[in-house]
Amino acid sequence: MSFPCLLVDGDGWVMPCEDDAELQALTEPDFIDDIVAAFDATARPLKLHLVGEGHVIALRPTEEPRPDELAVHVRAYFHHWTDQEAPEAAQPMRLDVRSIADAVHATPTRRRRRS
């Protein structure tokens, strides 16, 4: 698994995580069920797991990269939660995930979800 990773919750929020410390800060054990999708830096889908008594969140790649699936989540996020267009896809995929994470961090969000 490689960072940055992108978490998508049930409301369609895309949350970039630059490293494991940020992953732990953004997630809580009760929050795992709210994550509907997660992708690593190469757009591989990730599974979230609780590890140990401290309830540390761990990520594990589950299959081959799915850039099209990631793109659907990113377009939905930008449509519903911002007033800007989603960033254009870049190649290689590592650059695309980096540009998505940077765009999410840099883009102001709406107070209410647009339908």
XYZ file of N, CA and C in Angstrom:
345
model
N 0.848 -1.166 0.000
C 0.000 0.000 0.000
C 0.892 1.227 0.000
N 0.525 2.185 -0.826
C 1.343 3.391 -0.901
C 0.475 4.641 -0.749
N 1.061 5.650 -0.148
C 0.383 6.925 0.069
C 0.745 7.879 -1.056
N -0.071 8.896 -1.329
C -1.288 9.221 -0.598
C -2.387 8.221 -0.920
N -3.335 8.110 0.002
C -4.514 7.305 -0.260
C -5.724 8.222 -0.174
N -6.813 7.768 -0.750
C -8.046 8.535 -0.752
C -9.146 7.693 -0.133
N -9.838 8.244 0.855
C -10.974 7.580 1.479
C -12.237 8.279 1.000
N -13.290 7.516 0.768
C -14.567 8.076 0.350
C -15.614 7.611 1.345
N -16.335 8.570 1.943
C -17.354 8.169 2.912
C -18.733 8.090 2.254
N -19.716 7.685 3.028
C -21.063 7.477 2.516
C -21.738 8.728 1.993
N -21.278 9.904 2.406
C -21.815 11.164 1.899
C -21.100 11.621 0.632
N -20.094 10.871 0.205
C -19.358 11.225 -0.997
C -18.152 12.112 -0.777
N -17.795 12.362 0.494
C -16.587 13.147 0.781
C -15.359 12.333 0.398
N -14.405 12.972 -0.254
C -13.112 12.369 -0.548
C -12.120 12.952 0.442
N -11.452 12.061 1.181
C -10.504 12.496 2.210
C -9.116 11.954 1.895
N -8.201 12.822 1.478
C -6.836 12.382 1.218
C -6.081 12.138 2.523
N -5.250 11.114 2.527
C -4.369 10.813 3.660
C -2.953 10.734 3.111
N -2.086 11.593 3.627
C -0.709 11.649 3.145
C 0.184 10.566 3.739
N -0.175 10.105 4.937
C 0.641 9.095 5.608
C -0.214 8.391 6.653
N 0.396 7.436 7.342
C -0.354 6.659 8.315
C -0.842 7.517 9.478
N -0.071 8.507 9.895
C -0.493 9.370 10.998
C -1.770 10.127 10.630
N -1.844 10.625 9.406
C -3.053 11.329 8.978
C -4.228 10.365 8.847
N -3.969 9.161 8.384
C -5.020 8.135 8.316
C -5.611 7.898 9.694
N -4.744 7.733 10.698
C -5.223 7.481 12.057
C -6.002 8.686 12.592
N -5.558 9.898 12.262
C -6.229 11.105 12.746
C -7.602 11.294 12.097
N -7.736 10.901 10.830
C -8.998 11.093 10.108
C -10.034 10.009 10.384
N -9.598 8.879 10.880
C -10.519 7.755 11.052
C -10.654 7.380 12.515
N -11.756 6.746 12.811
C -12.016 6.207 14.134
C -12.584 4.813 13.930
N -12.448 3.941 14.899
C -12.992 2.584 14.732
C -14.466 2.571 14.328
N -15.273 3.440 14.896
C -16.695 3.479 14.544
C -16.938 4.043 13.153
N -15.950 4.709 12.588
C -16.061 5.373 11.295
C -15.798 4.416 10.128
N -15.186 3.286 10.380
C -14.815 2.361 9.302
C -16.016 1.984 8.442
N -17.148 1.739 9.056
C -18.331 1.348 8.285
C -18.852 2.469 7.393
N -18.471 3.708 7.676
C -18.893 4.838 6.856
C -18.047 4.990 5.591
N -16.898 4.343 5.549
C -16.032 4.413 4.366
C -16.576 3.438 3.322
N -16.985 3.987 2.182
C -17.551 3.146 1.126
C -16.507 2.743 0.087
N -15.394 3.478 0.037
C -14.325 3.148 -0.906
C -13.033 3.766 -0.403
N -11.926 3.139 -0.753
C -10.597 3.656 -0.437
C -9.650 3.203 -1.536
N -8.696 4.074 -1.870
C -7.755 3.785 -2.953
C -6.363 4.223 -2.532
N -5.360 3.452 -2.944
C -3.984 3.858 -2.661
C -3.470 4.751 -3.779
N -2.188 5.062 -3.738
C -1.584 5.989 -4.695
C -1.612 5.481 -6.127
N -1.835 4.184 -6.320
C -1.907 3.636 -7.671
C -3.332 3.268 -8.052
N -4.307 3.797 -7.299
C -5.742 3.568 -7.543
C -6.194 2.138 -7.268
N -5.402 1.396 -6.476
C -5.858 0.064 -6.068
C -6.878 0.223 -4.944
N -8.004 -0.483 -5.024
C -8.964 -0.449 -3.921
C -8.328 -0.992 -2.644
N -8.709 -0.391 -1.526
C -8.167 -0.773 -0.224
C -9.286 -1.252 0.687
N -8.952 -2.175 1.566
C -9.834 -2.627 2.647
C -9.314 -2.044 3.940
N -10.205 -1.519 4.772
C -9.822 -0.990 6.080
C -10.059 -2.050 7.137
N -9.108 -2.175 8.062
C -9.191 -3.164 9.131
C -8.788 -2.525 10.450
N -9.386 -3.010 11.527
C -8.943 -2.643 12.871
C -7.879 -3.627 13.302
N -6.788 -3.115 13.860
C -5.687 -3.962 14.280
C -5.411 -3.722 15.758
N -5.363 -4.788 16.532
C -4.962 -4.715 17.935
C -5.975 -4.043 18.839
N -5.611 -3.988 20.097
C -6.496 -3.401 21.108
C -6.573 -1.890 21.009
N -5.558 -1.272 20.428
C -5.552 0.176 20.278
C -6.438 0.665 19.152
N -7.032 -0.261 18.447
C -7.916 0.059 17.330
C -7.241 0.920 16.274
N -6.066 0.509 15.867
C -5.346 1.173 14.793
C -5.987 0.757 13.471
N -6.160 1.704 12.575
C -6.728 1.419 11.263
C -5.590 1.009 10.331
N -5.760 -0.125 9.668
C -4.770 -0.589 8.699
C -5.446 -0.706 7.336
N -4.685 -0.478 6.287
C -5.188 -0.562 4.921
C -4.494 -1.709 4.196
N -5.257 -2.433 3.385
C -4.688 -3.532 2.619
C -5.242 -3.477 1.195
N -4.375 -3.464 0.184
C -4.867 -3.506 -1.204
C -5.615 -4.811 -1.448
N -6.692 -4.739 -2.225
C -7.511 -5.920 -2.446
C -7.485 -6.438 -3.874
N -7.143 -5.600 -4.839
C -7.161 -6.043 -6.233
C -6.355 -5.095 -7.102
N -6.485 -5.265 -8.395
C -5.765 -4.429 -9.354
C -6.312 -2.998 -9.330
N -5.513 -2.032 -9.819
C -5.979 -0.647 -9.846
C -7.321 -0.502 -10.576
N -8.115 0.422 -10.074
C -9.418 0.718 -10.667
C -9.558 2.233 -10.845
N -8.796 2.802 -11.781
C -8.835 4.251 -11.957
C -10.208 4.770 -12.373
N -10.969 3.988 -13.140
C -12.295 4.443 -13.554
C -13.244 4.548 -12.367
N -13.162 3.592 -11.443
C -13.992 3.632 -10.240
C -13.605 4.821 -9.366
N -12.313 5.047 -9.219
C -11.850 6.204 -8.461
C -12.350 7.493 -9.104
N -12.270 7.587 -10.420
C -12.701 8.793 -11.129
C -14.184 9.087 -10.892
N -15.021 8.069 -10.809
C -16.450 8.261 -10.536
C -16.635 8.926 -9.177
N -15.919 8.439 -8.163
C -16.019 9.023 -6.829
C -15.517 10.468 -6.808
N -14.431 10.720 -7.507
C -13.844 12.070 -7.521
C -14.782 13.050 -8.225
N -15.325 12.647 -9.378
C -16.267 13.540 -10.084
C -17.492 13.826 -9.219
N -18.002 12.805 -8.531
C -19.172 12.997 -7.663
C -18.840 13.954 -6.527
N -17.675 13.789 -5.915
C -17.269 14.684 -4.831
C -17.245 16.132 -5.309
N -16.563 16.387 -6.417
C -16.451 17.759 -6.897
C -17.809 18.318 -7.305
N -18.684 17.490 -7.860
C -20.026 17.955 -8.232
C -20.857 18.294 -6.991
N -20.891 17.385 -6.023
C -21.769 17.545 -4.860
C -21.238 18.511 -3.811
N -19.926 18.572 -3.642
C -19.370 19.300 -2.496
C -18.537 20.531 -2.820
N -18.332 20.827 -4.118
C -17.554 22.014 -4.482
C -18.234 22.741 -5.629
N -17.705 23.893 -5.950
C -18.189 24.660 -7.099
C -17.181 24.601 -8.249
N -16.278 23.623 -8.197
C -15.266 23.480 -9.237
C -15.379 22.113 -9.907
N -14.772 22.028 -11.069
C -14.714 20.763 -11.794
C -13.647 19.863 -11.190
N -13.823 18.569 -11.338
C -12.809 17.607 -10.897
C -11.545 17.800 -11.730
N -10.379 17.524 -11.146
C -9.136 17.650 -11.932
C -9.105 16.637 -13.062
N -8.444 17.019 -14.128
C -8.268 16.109 -15.263
C -7.378 14.945 -14.854
N -7.630 13.791 -15.421
C -6.819 12.606 -15.126
C -5.407 12.808 -15.665
N -4.445 12.315 -14.923
C -3.037 12.402 -15.317
C -2.457 10.994 -15.355
N -1.366 10.841 -16.029
C -0.677 9.558 -16.070
C 0.770 9.801 -15.692
N 1.436 8.932 -15.023
C 0.917 7.664 -14.505
C -0.068 7.883 -13.360
N -0.770 6.824 -12.976
C -1.819 6.926 -11.975
C -1.319 7.553 -10.675
N -0.091 7.304 -10.287
C 0.449 7.897 -9.050
C 0.343 9.413 -9.109
N 0.589 10.008 -10.271
C 0.458 11.456 -10.417
C -0.994 11.880 -10.355
N -1.895 11.036 -10.865
C -3.317 11.358 -10.829
C -3.821 11.384 -9.389
N -3.489 10.382 -8.593
C -3.924 10.352 -7.194
C -3.318 11.532 -6.447
N -2.082 11.863 -6.699
C -1.447 13.030 -6.076
C -2.199 14.300 -6.467
N -2.547 14.458 -7.754
C -3.248 15.671 -8.184
C -4.647 15.737 -7.585
N -5.303 14.592 -7.417
C -6.614 14.563 -6.777
C -6.480 15.009 -5.321
N -5.520 14.434 -4.602
C -5.319 14.804 -3.196
C -5.033 16.296 -3.074
N -4.170 16.822 -3.936
C -3.845 18.248 -3.897
C -5.075 19.103 -4.204
N -5.875 18.689 -5.198
C -7.069 19.448 -5.570
C -8.105 19.435 -4.447
N -8.279 18.298 -3.786
C -9.230 18.227 -2.672
C -8.786 19.165 -1.555
N -7.498 19.156 -1.230
C -6.988 20.042 -0.180
C -7.161 21.519 -0.546
N -6.994 21.852 -1.819
C -6.974 23.254 -2.255
C -8.354 23.817 -2.596
N -9.350 22.978 -2.727
C -10.663 23.427 -3.198
C -11.613 23.691 -2.034
N -12.165 24.894 -1.965
C -13.167 25.175 -0.919
C -14.400 24.281 -1.130
N -15.007 23.879 -0.031
C -16.186 23.018 -0.112
C -17.452 23.817 0.157
N -18.555 23.244 -0.265
C -19.874 23.830 -0.033
C -20.348 23.459 1.364
N -21.201 24.269 1.934
C -21.755 23.963 3.251
C -22.806 22.859 3.154
N -23.487 22.822 2.022
C -24.539 21.823 1.821
C -24.255 21.051 0.550
N -24.658 19.808 0.569
C -24.445 18.928 -0.587
C -25.394 19.329 -1.721
N -24.843 19.492 -2.900
C -25.632 19.780 -4.091
C -26.151 18.445 -4.638
N -27.380 18.432 -5.089
C -27.921 17.183 -5.652
C -27.645 17.055 -7.121
